[in-house]
PDB file of N, CA and C in Angstrom:
ATOM      1  N   UNK U   1       8.204 -12.512 136.080  1.00 79.00           N
ATOM      2  CA  UNK U   1       9.413 -12.932 135.225  1.00 79.00           C
ATOM      3  C   UNK U   1      10.718 -12.928 136.955  1.00 79.00           C
ATOM      4  N   UNK U   2      11.283 -14.445 137.134  1.00 93.00           N
ATOM      5  CA  UNK U   2      11.879 -14.082 137.737  1.00 93.00           C
ATOM      6  C   UNK U   2      12.860 -13.664 137.646  1.00 93.00           C
ATOM      7  N   UNK U   3      14.197 -12.901 138.272  1.00 95.00           N
ATOM      8  CA  UNK U   3      15.203 -11.893 138.110  1.00 95.00           C
ATOM      9  C   UNK U   3      16.028 -13.024 137.215  1.00 95.00           C
ATOM     10  N   UNK U   4      16.276 -14.435 137.551  1.00 96.00           N
ATOM     11  CA  UNK U   4      18.127 -15.262 136.774  1.00 96.00           C
ATOM     12  C   UNK U   4      16.652 -15.163 135.230  1.00 96.00           C
ATOM     13  N   UNK U   5      15.957 -15.704 135.081  1.00 97.00           N
ATOM     14  CA  UNK U   5      15.222 -16.227 133.527  1.00 97.00           C
ATOM     15  C   UNK U   5      15.139 -14.623 133.209  1.00 97.00           C
ATOM     16  N   UNK U   6      14.540 -12.927 133.879  1.00 97.00           N
ATOM     17  CA  UNK U   6      14.783 -11.817 133.000  1.00 97.00           C
ATOM     18  C   UNK U   6      16.419 -11.524 132.816  1.00 97.00           C
ATOM     19  N   UNK U   7      17.543 -12.054 133.737  1.00 98.00           N
ATOM     20  CA  UNK U   7      18.786 -12.166 133.327  1.00 98.00           C
ATOM     21  C   UNK U   7      19.779 -12.435 131.474  1.00 98.00           C
ATOM     22  N   UNK U   8      18.684 -13.982 132.034  1.00 98.00           N
ATOM     23  CA  UNK U   8      19.101 -14.807 130.582  1.00 98.00           C
ATOM     24  C   UNK U   8      18.404 -13.985 129.767  1.00 98.00           C
ATOM     25  N   UNK U   9      17.235 -12.993 130.181  1.00 97.00           N
ATOM     26  CA  UNK U   9      16.732 -12.973 128.888  1.00 97.00           C
ATOM     27  C   UNK U   9      16.829 -11.204 127.861  1.00 97.00           C
ATOM     28  N   UNK U  10      17.626 -10.634 128.823  1.00 97.00           N
ATOM     29  CA  UNK U  10      18.466  -9.294 128.485  1.00 97.00           C
ATOM     30  C   UNK U  10      19.789  -9.909 127.833  1.00 97.00           C
ATOM     31  N   UNK U  11      20.268 -11.102 128.399  1.00 98.00           N
ATOM     32  CA  UNK U  11      21.637 -11.305 127.848  1.00 98.00           C
ATOM     33  C   UNK U  11      21.059 -11.676 125.652  1.00 98.00           C
ATOM     34  N   UNK U  12      20.616 -13.089 126.231  1.00 98.00           N
ATOM     35  CA  UNK U  12      20.225 -12.920 124.093  1.00 98.00           C
ATOM     36  C   UNK U  12      20.009 -11.665 122.946  1.00 98.00           C
ATOM     37  N   UNK U  13      18.534 -10.623 124.317  1.00 97.00           N
ATOM     38  CA  UNK U  13      18.503  -9.470 124.097  1.00 97.00           C
ATOM     39  C   UNK U  13      19.100  -8.294 123.627  1.00 97.00           C
ATOM     40  N   UNK U  14      20.264  -8.886 124.064  1.00 97.00           N
ATOM     41  CA  UNK U  14      21.752  -7.836 123.781  1.00 97.00           C
ATOM     42  C   UNK U  14      22.762  -8.289 122.919  1.00 97.00           C
ATOM     43  N   UNK U  15      22.719  -9.092 123.215  1.00 97.00           N
ATOM     44  CA  UNK U  15      23.591  -9.828 121.394  1.00 97.00           C
ATOM     45  C   UNK U  15      22.692  -9.494 120.226  1.00 97.00           C
ATOM     46  N   UNK U  16      21.317 -10.163 120.474  1.00 97.00           N
ATOM     47  CA  UNK U  16      20.027 -10.092 119.405  1.00 97.00           C
ATOM     48  C   UNK U  16      20.244  -8.097 118.524  1.00 97.00           C
ATOM     49  N   UNK U  17      19.909  -7.472 119.910  1.00 95.00           N
ATOM     50  CA  UNK U  17      19.927  -6.081 119.904  1.00 95.00           C
ATOM     51  C   UNK U  17      21.663  -5.699 119.043  1.00 95.00           C
ATOM     52  N   UNK U  18      22.932  -5.788 119.218  1.00 97.00           N
ATOM     53  CA  UNK U  18      23.578  -5.229 119.719  1.00 97.00           C
ATOM     54  C   UNK U  18      24.361  -5.552 118.201  1.00 97.00           C
ATOM     55  N   UNK U  19      24.036  -7.007 117.884  1.00 96.00           N
ATOM     56  CA  UNK U  19      25.077  -7.561 116.947  1.00 96.00           C
ATOM     57  C   UNK U  19      25.591  -7.986 117.341  1.00 96.00           C
ATOM     58  N   UNK U  20      25.859  -8.988 117.868  1.00 95.00           N
ATOM     59  CA  UNK U  20      27.703  -9.316 119.028  1.00 95.00           C
ATOM     60  C   UNK U  20      27.122 -10.716 118.892  1.00 95.00           C
ATOM     61  N   UNK U  21      27.593 -11.408 117.455  1.00 91.00           N
ATOM     62  CA  UNK U  21      27.377 -12.675 116.266  1.00 91.00           C
ATOM     63  C   UNK U  21      28.143 -13.464 117.350  1.00 91.00           C
ATOM     64  N   UNK U  22      28.706 -13.059 117.898  1.00 94.00           N
ATOM     65  CA  UNK U  22      30.560 -13.441 118.462  1.00 94.00           C
ATOM     66  C   UNK U  22      29.974 -14.028 119.315  1.00 94.00           C
ATOM     67  N   UNK U  23      28.524 -13.237 120.349  1.00 95.00           N
ATOM     68  CA  UNK U  23      29.324 -14.219 121.991  1.00 95.00           C
ATOM     69  C   UNK U  23      27.475 -15.215 121.955  1.00 95.00           C
ATOM     70  N   UNK U  24      28.115 -15.794 122.970  1.00 97.00           N
ATOM     71  CA  UNK U  24      26.652 -16.463 123.765  1.00 97.00           C
ATOM     72  C   UNK U  24      25.873 -15.708 124.818  1.00 97.00           C
ATOM     73  N   UNK U  25      24.668 -15.818 125.687  1.00 97.00           N
ATOM     74  CA  UNK U  25      25.076 -15.811 126.409  1.00 97.00           C
ATOM     75  C   UNK U  25      25.627 -16.046 127.691  1.00 97.00           C
ATOM     76  N   UNK U  26      26.127 -17.677 127.364  1.00 97.00           N
ATOM     77  CA  UNK U  26      27.102 -17.636 128.789  1.00 97.00           C
ATOM     78  C   UNK U  26      28.466 -16.741 128.886  1.00 97.00           C
ATOM     79  N   UNK U  27      28.661 -16.014 127.585  1.00 97.00           N
ATOM     80  CA  UNK U  27      29.649 -16.124 127.412  1.00 97.00           C
ATOM     81  C   UNK U  27      30.098 -13.801 128.204  1.00 97.00           C
ATOM     82  N   UNK U  28      28.187 -14.489 128.482  1.00 97.00           N
ATOM     83  CA  UNK U  28      27.731 -12.294 129.206  1.00 97.00           C
ATOM     84  C   UNK U  28      28.369 -12.566 130.712  1.00 97.00           C
ATOM     85  N   UNK U  29      28.969 -11.744 131.528  1.00 97.00           N
ATOM     86  CA  UNK U  29      28.856 -12.284 132.724  1.00 97.00           C
ATOM     87  C   UNK U  29      27.688 -11.629 133.552  1.00 97.00           C
ATOM     88  N   UNK U  30      26.591 -12.074 134.767  1.00 98.00           N
ATOM     89  CA  UNK U  30      25.520 -10.815 134.861  1.00 98.00           C
ATOM     90  C   UNK U  30      26.564  -9.547 135.801  1.00 98.00           C
ATOM     91  N   UNK U  31      27.501  -9.843 135.779  1.00 97.00           N
ATOM     92  CA  UNK U  31      28.396  -8.417 136.820  1.00 97.00           C
ATOM     93  C   UNK U  31      29.620  -7.776 136.314  1.00 97.00           C
ATOM     94  N   UNK U  32      29.679  -8.632 134.732  1.00 96.00           N
ATOM     95  CA  UNK U  32      30.685  -8.601 133.548  1.00 96.00           C
ATOM     96  C   UNK U  32      30.424  -6.280 133.264  1.00 96.00           C
ATOM     97  N   UNK U  33      31.334  -5.621 133.383  1.00 97.00           N
ATOM     98  CA  UNK U  33      31.452  -4.507 133.399  1.00 97.00           C
ATOM     99  C   UNK U  33      31.472  -4.577 131.856  1.00 97.00           C
ATOM    100  N   UNK U  34      29.510  -3.195 130.983  1.00 97.00           N
ATOM    101  CA  UNK U  34      28.976  -4.008 129.773  1.00 97.00           C
ATOM    102  C   UNK U  34      29.780  -3.056 128.749  1.00 97.00           C
ATOM    103  N   UNK U  35      30.686  -1.615 129.823  1.00 95.00           N
ATOM    104  CA  UNK U  35      31.387  -0.933 128.460  1.00 95.00           C
ATOM    105  C   UNK U  35      32.915  -1.044 129.213  1.00 95.00           C
ATOM    106  N   UNK U  36      33.916  -0.353 128.655  1.00 90.00           N
ATOM    107  CA  UNK U  36      34.986  -0.351 129.124  1.00 90.00           C
ATOM    108  C   UNK U  36      35.977  -2.090 129.522  1.00 90.00           C
ATOM    109  N   UNK U  37      36.416  -2.244 129.363  1.00 90.00           N
ATOM    110  CA  UNK U  37      37.890  -3.548 129.182  1.00 90.00           C
ATOM    111  C   UNK U  37      36.998  -4.407 129.992  1.00 90.00           C
ATOM    112  N   UNK U  38      35.582  -4.309 130.421  1.00 91.00           N
ATOM    113  CA  UNK U  38      33.837  -5.346 130.183  1.00 91.00           C
ATOM    114  C   UNK U  38      33.568  -6.108 128.945  1.00 91.00           C
ATOM    115  N   UNK U  39      32.343  -5.817 128.716  1.00 94.00           N
ATOM    116  CA  UNK U  39      31.623  -6.185 127.317  1.00 94.00           C
ATOM    117  C   UNK U  39      32.462  -5.640 125.724  1.00 94.00           C
ATOM    118  N   UNK U  40      33.448  -3.977 126.347  1.00 94.00           N
ATOM    119  CA  UNK U  40      33.261  -3.762 125.015  1.00 94.00           C
ATOM    120  C   UNK U  40      32.452  -2.637 124.948  1.00 94.00           C
ATOM    121  N   UNK U  41      31.585  -2.442 125.633  1.00 96.00           N
ATOM    122  CA  UNK U  41      30.336  -1.354 124.152  1.00 96.00           C
ATOM    123  C   UNK U  41      31.034   0.271 124.517  1.00 96.00           C
ATOM    124  N   UNK U  42      30.288   0.554 123.745  1.00 94.00           N
ATOM    125  CA  UNK U  42      30.706   2.131 123.674  1.00 94.00           C
ATOM    126  C   UNK U  42      29.262   2.603 123.608  1.00 94.00           C
ATOM    127  N   UNK U  43      29.276   4.184 122.805  1.00 91.00           N
ATOM    128  CA  UNK U  43      28.298   4.906 123.383  1.00 91.00           C
ATOM    129  C   UNK U  43      27.222   5.220 122.276  1.00 91.00           C
ATOM    130  N   UNK U  44      27.404   4.962 121.353  1.00 94.00           N
ATOM    131  CA  UNK U  44      26.453   3.749 120.417  1.00 94.00           C
ATOM    132  C   UNK U  44      25.976   2.740 120.316  1.00 94.00           C
ATOM    133  N   UNK U  45      26.582   1.830 121.310  1.00 95.00           N
ATOM    134  CA  UNK U  45      24.992   1.099 122.099  1.00 95.00           C
ATOM    135  C   UNK U  45      24.458   0.835 123.481  1.00 95.00           C
ATOM    136  N   UNK U  46      25.313   2.250 123.825  1.00 94.00           N
ATOM    137  CA  UNK U  46      23.683   2.108 125.472  1.00 94.00           C
ATOM    138  C   UNK U  46      23.215   2.733 124.737  1.00 94.00           C
ATOM    139  N   UNK U  47      23.520   3.974 123.333  1.00 93.00           N
ATOM    140  CA  UNK U  47      22.012   4.313 122.930  1.00 93.00           C
ATOM    141  C   UNK U  47      20.401   3.554 123.003  1.00 93.00           C
ATOM    142  N   UNK U  48      21.643   2.370 121.853  1.00 95.00           N
ATOM    143  CA  UNK U  48      20.236   0.948 121.123  1.00 95.00           C
ATOM    144  C   UNK U  48      20.231   0.424 122.646  1.00 95.00           C
ATOM    145  N   UNK U  49      21.132   0.606 123.610  1.00 96.00           N
ATOM    146  CA  UNK U  49      20.093  -0.169 125.048  1.00 96.00           C
ATOM    147  C   UNK U  49      19.268  -0.324 125.865  1.00 96.00           C
ATOM    148  N   UNK U  50      19.080   1.006 125.605  1.00 95.00           N
ATOM    149  CA  UNK U  50      18.228   1.958 126.087  1.00 95.00           C
ATOM    150  C   UNK U  50      16.963   2.079 125.760  1.00 95.00           C
ATOM    151  N   UNK U  51      17.065   2.017 123.847  1.00 95.00           N
ATOM    152  CA  UNK U  51      15.570   1.812 123.151  1.00 95.00           C
ATOM    153  C   UNK U  51      15.286   0.232 123.317  1.00 95.00           C
ATOM    154  N   UNK U  52      16.659  -1.199 123.964  1.00 96.00           N
ATOM    155  CA  UNK U  52      16.061  -2.064 124.025  1.00 96.00           C
ATOM    156  C   UNK U  52      15.136  -1.802 125.121  1.00 96.00           C
ATOM    157  N   UNK U  53      15.209  -1.395 126.629  1.00 96.00           N
ATOM    158  CA  UNK U  53      14.525  -1.737 127.489  1.00 96.00           C
ATOM    159  C   UNK U  53      13.201  -0.598 127.631  1.00 96.00           C
ATOM    160  N   UNK U  54      13.058   0.785 126.623  1.00 96.00           N
ATOM    161  CA  UNK U  54      11.812   0.958 126.254  1.00 96.00           C
ATOM    162  C   UNK U  54      11.016   0.420 125.974  1.00 96.00           C
ATOM    163  N   UNK U  55      11.780   0.039 124.634  1.00 96.00           N
ATOM    164  CA  UNK U  55      10.965  -0.896 123.852  1.00 96.00           C
ATOM    165  C   UNK U  55      10.241  -2.399 124.568  1.00 96.00           C
ATOM    166  N   UNK U  56      11.379  -2.517 124.661  1.00 95.00           N
ATOM    167  CA  UNK U  56      10.987  -4.586 125.452  1.00 95.00           C
ATOM    168  C   UNK U  56      10.391  -4.126 126.774  1.00 95.00           C
ATOM    169  N   UNK U  57      11.241  -3.224 127.719  1.00 96.00           N
ATOM    170  CA  UNK U  57      10.576  -3.120 128.948  1.00 96.00           C
ATOM    171  C   UNK U  57       9.814  -2.373 129.264  1.00 96.00           C
ATOM    172  N   UNK U  58       9.092  -0.607 128.912  1.00 95.00           N
ATOM    173  CA  UNK U  58       8.437  -0.028 128.378  1.00 95.00           C
ATOM    174  C   UNK U  58       9.221   0.965 130.129  1.00 95.00           C
ATOM    175  N   UNK U  59      11.138   1.099 130.016  1.00 95.00           N
ATOM    176  CA  UNK U  59      10.689   1.438 130.965  1.00 95.00           C
ATOM    177  C   UNK U  59      11.897   3.041 130.224  1.00 95.00           C
ATOM    178  N   UNK U  60      11.767   3.949 130.566  1.00 93.00           N
ATOM    179  CA  UNK U  60      12.149   5.363 129.375  1.00 93.00           C
ATOM    180  C   UNK U  60      13.725   5.770 131.044  1.00 93.00           C
ATOM    181  N   UNK U  61      14.274   6.016 129.691  1.00 94.00           N
ATOM    182  CA  UNK U  61      15.975   6.973 130.676  1.00 94.00           C
ATOM    183  C   UNK U  61      16.055   8.065 130.174  1.00 94.00           C
ATOM    184  N   UNK U  62      15.817   9.121 130.028  1.00 89.00           N
ATOM    185  CA  UNK U  62      15.815  10.369 130.051  1.00 89.00           C
ATOM    186  C   UNK U  62      17.116  10.676 130.314  1.00 89.00           C
ATOM    187  N   UNK U  63      18.130  10.849 131.446  1.00 89.00           N
ATOM    188  CA  UNK U  63      18.698  11.402 132.071  1.00 89.00           C
ATOM    189  C   UNK U  63      20.518  11.018 132.062  1.00 89.00           C
ATOM    190  N   UNK U  64      20.751  11.294 130.591  1.00 84.00           N
ATOM    191  CA  UNK U  64      22.382  10.341 131.245  1.00 84.00           C
ATOM    192  C   UNK U  64      22.848  10.088 132.429  1.00 84.00           C
ATOM    193  N   UNK U  65      23.209  10.507 133.562  1.00 89.00           N
ATOM    194  CA  UNK U  65      23.824   9.986 134.409  1.00 89.00           C
ATOM    195  C   UNK U  65      22.597   8.937 135.223  1.00 89.00           C
ATOM    196  N   UNK U  66      21.439   9.280 134.732  1.00 91.00           N
ATOM    197  CA  UNK U  66      20.787   7.775 135.654  1.00 91.00           C
ATOM    198  C   UNK U  66      21.028   6.723 134.823  1.00 91.00           C
ATOM    199  N   UNK U  67      21.160   7.107 132.925  1.00 91.00           N
ATOM    200  CA  UNK U  67      21.726   5.537 132.353  1.00 91.00           C
ATOM    201  C   UNK U  67      22.497   5.248 132.532  1.00 91.00           C
ATOM    202  N   UNK U  68      24.023   5.648 132.977  1.00 91.00           N
ATOM    203  CA  UNK U  68      24.767   5.428 133.474  1.00 91.00           C
ATOM    204  C   UNK U  68      25.607   4.391 134.250  1.00 91.00           C
ATOM    205  N   UNK U  69      23.769   4.922 136.063  1.00 94.00           N
ATOM    206  CA  UNK U  69      24.282   4.076 136.729  1.00 94.00           C
ATOM    207  C   UNK U  69      23.026   2.212 135.677  1.00 94.00           C
ATOM    208  N   UNK U  70      22.491   2.798 135.733  1.00 96.00           N
ATOM    209  CA  UNK U  70      21.674   1.196 134.902  1.00 96.00           C
ATOM    210  C   UNK U  70      22.471   0.918 133.628  1.00 96.00           C
ATOM    211  N   UNK U  71      23.642   0.935 132.545  1.00 97.00           N
ATOM    212  CA  UNK U  71      23.516   0.280 131.896  1.00 97.00           C
ATOM    213  C   UNK U  71      25.443  -0.079 132.908  1.00 97.00           C
ATOM    214  N   UNK U  72      25.786  -0.483 134.053  1.00 97.00           N
ATOM    215  CA  UNK U  72      26.878  -1.000 134.227  1.00 97.00           C
ATOM    216  C   UNK U  72      27.029  -2.532 133.725  1.00 97.00           C
ATOM    217  N   UNK U  73      25.635  -3.393 134.186  1.00 98.00           N
ATOM    218  CA  UNK U  73      26.511  -4.437 133.869  1.00 98.00           C
ATOM    219  C   UNK U  73      24.511  -5.312 133.709  1.00 98.00           C
ATOM    220  N   UNK U  74      24.169  -6.704 133.072  1.00 98.00           N
ATOM    221  CA  UNK U  74      23.028  -6.933 133.996  1.00 98.00           C
ATOM    222  C   UNK U  74      22.325  -7.197 134.502  1.00 98.00           C
ATOM    223  N   UNK U  75      23.430  -6.535 135.364  1.00 98.00           N
ATOM    224  CA  UNK U  75      22.934  -7.435 137.006  1.00 98.00           C
ATOM    225  C   UNK U  75      21.586  -5.893 137.156  1.00 98.00           C
ATOM    226  N   UNK U  76      22.345  -5.063 137.180  1.00 98.00           N
ATOM    227  CA  UNK U  76      21.912  -3.944 137.444  1.00 98.00           C
ATOM    228  C   UNK U  76      20.666  -3.119 136.251  1.00 98.00           C
ATOM    229  N   UNK U  77      20.538  -3.670 135.142  1.00 97.00           N
ATOM    230  CA  UNK U  77      19.770  -3.543 134.220  1.00 97.00           C
ATOM    231  C   UNK U  77      18.658  -4.147 134.755  1.00 97.00           C
ATOM    232  N   UNK U  78      18.742  -5.137 135.449  1.00 97.00           N
ATOM    233  CA  UNK U  78      17.419  -6.543 135.869  1.00 97.00           C
ATOM    234  C   UNK U  78      16.438  -5.568 136.406  1.00 97.00           C
ATOM    235  N   UNK U  79      17.841  -5.578 137.361  1.00 97.00           N
ATOM    236  CA  UNK U  79      17.436  -4.994 138.442  1.00 97.00           C
ATOM    237  C   UNK U  79      16.726  -3.687 138.352  1.00 97.00           C
ATOM    238  N   UNK U  80      16.445  -2.488 138.140  1.00 96.00           N
ATOM    239  CA  UNK U  80      16.443  -1.038 137.184  1.00 96.00           C
ATOM    240  C   UNK U  80      14.374  -1.901 136.192  1.00 96.00           C
ATOM    241  N   UNK U  81      14.673  -3.307 135.917  1.00 97.00           N
ATOM    242  CA  UNK U  81      13.023  -3.114 134.905  1.00 97.00           C
ATOM    243  C   UNK U  81      12.767  -3.455 136.151  1.00 97.00           C
ATOM    244  N   UNK U  82      13.470  -4.876 136.868  1.00 95.00           N
ATOM    245  CA  UNK U  82      12.067  -5.722 138.200  1.00 95.00           C
ATOM    246  C   UNK U  82      11.049  -3.988 138.461  1.00 95.00           C
ATOM    247  N   UNK U  83      12.657  -2.756 138.794  1.00 94.00           N
ATOM    248  CA  UNK U  83      11.326  -1.871 139.482  1.00 94.00           C
ATOM    249  C   UNK U  83      10.469  -1.042 139.116  1.00 94.00           C
ATOM    250  N   UNK U  84      11.167  -0.443 137.637  1.00 92.00           N
ATOM    251  CA  UNK U  84      10.679   0.825 136.883  1.00 92.00           C
ATOM    252  C   UNK U  84       9.530  -0.249 135.257  1.00 92.00           C
ATOM    253  N   UNK U  85      10.028  -1.636 134.842  1.00 84.00           N
ATOM    254  CA  UNK U  85       9.388  -2.262 134.281  1.00 84.00           C
ATOM    255  C   UNK U  85       8.134  -2.017 134.241  1.00 84.00           C
ATOM    256  N   UNK U  86       7.212  -1.945 133.173  1.00 72.00           N
ATOM    257  CA  UNK U  86       6.057  -2.489 132.786  1.00 72.00           C
ATOM    258  C   UNK U  86       5.466  -2.421 132.206  1.00 72.00           C
ATOM    259  N   UNK U  87       6.989  -4.338 132.074  1.00 57.00           N
ATOM    260  CA  UNK U  87       6.136  -5.380 130.980  1.00 57.00           C
ATOM    261  C   UNK U  87       5.995  -6.443 131.699  1.00 57.00           C
TER     262      UNK U  87
END
C-alpha cells in the first residue's frame, strides 16, 4: 500500500474507531496534531488508536513513550505502520 493510500485509510479508520461522526477524512490534515489543539483527542482515544494499530496492522505499542512518538499525527502513524506493520 502506498503511503498516501495508507494515510487516507488511517483517517477513515480514526473516524470510525473513535466515532468522530462530525468529521470527514478531508477534515483531518496529515500533519495536524491528533491531541491537544489539533484534533483534540484524549488519553482514552490514544488507547483506542493503539488497539486500531494492533488489530488492523499488527503493530504492537507497549511503551507509552513510543506511543507518544507514534500518535503525533497521521504522518507519524503511517510511517510507523510502514516500518513496523505486518499486514
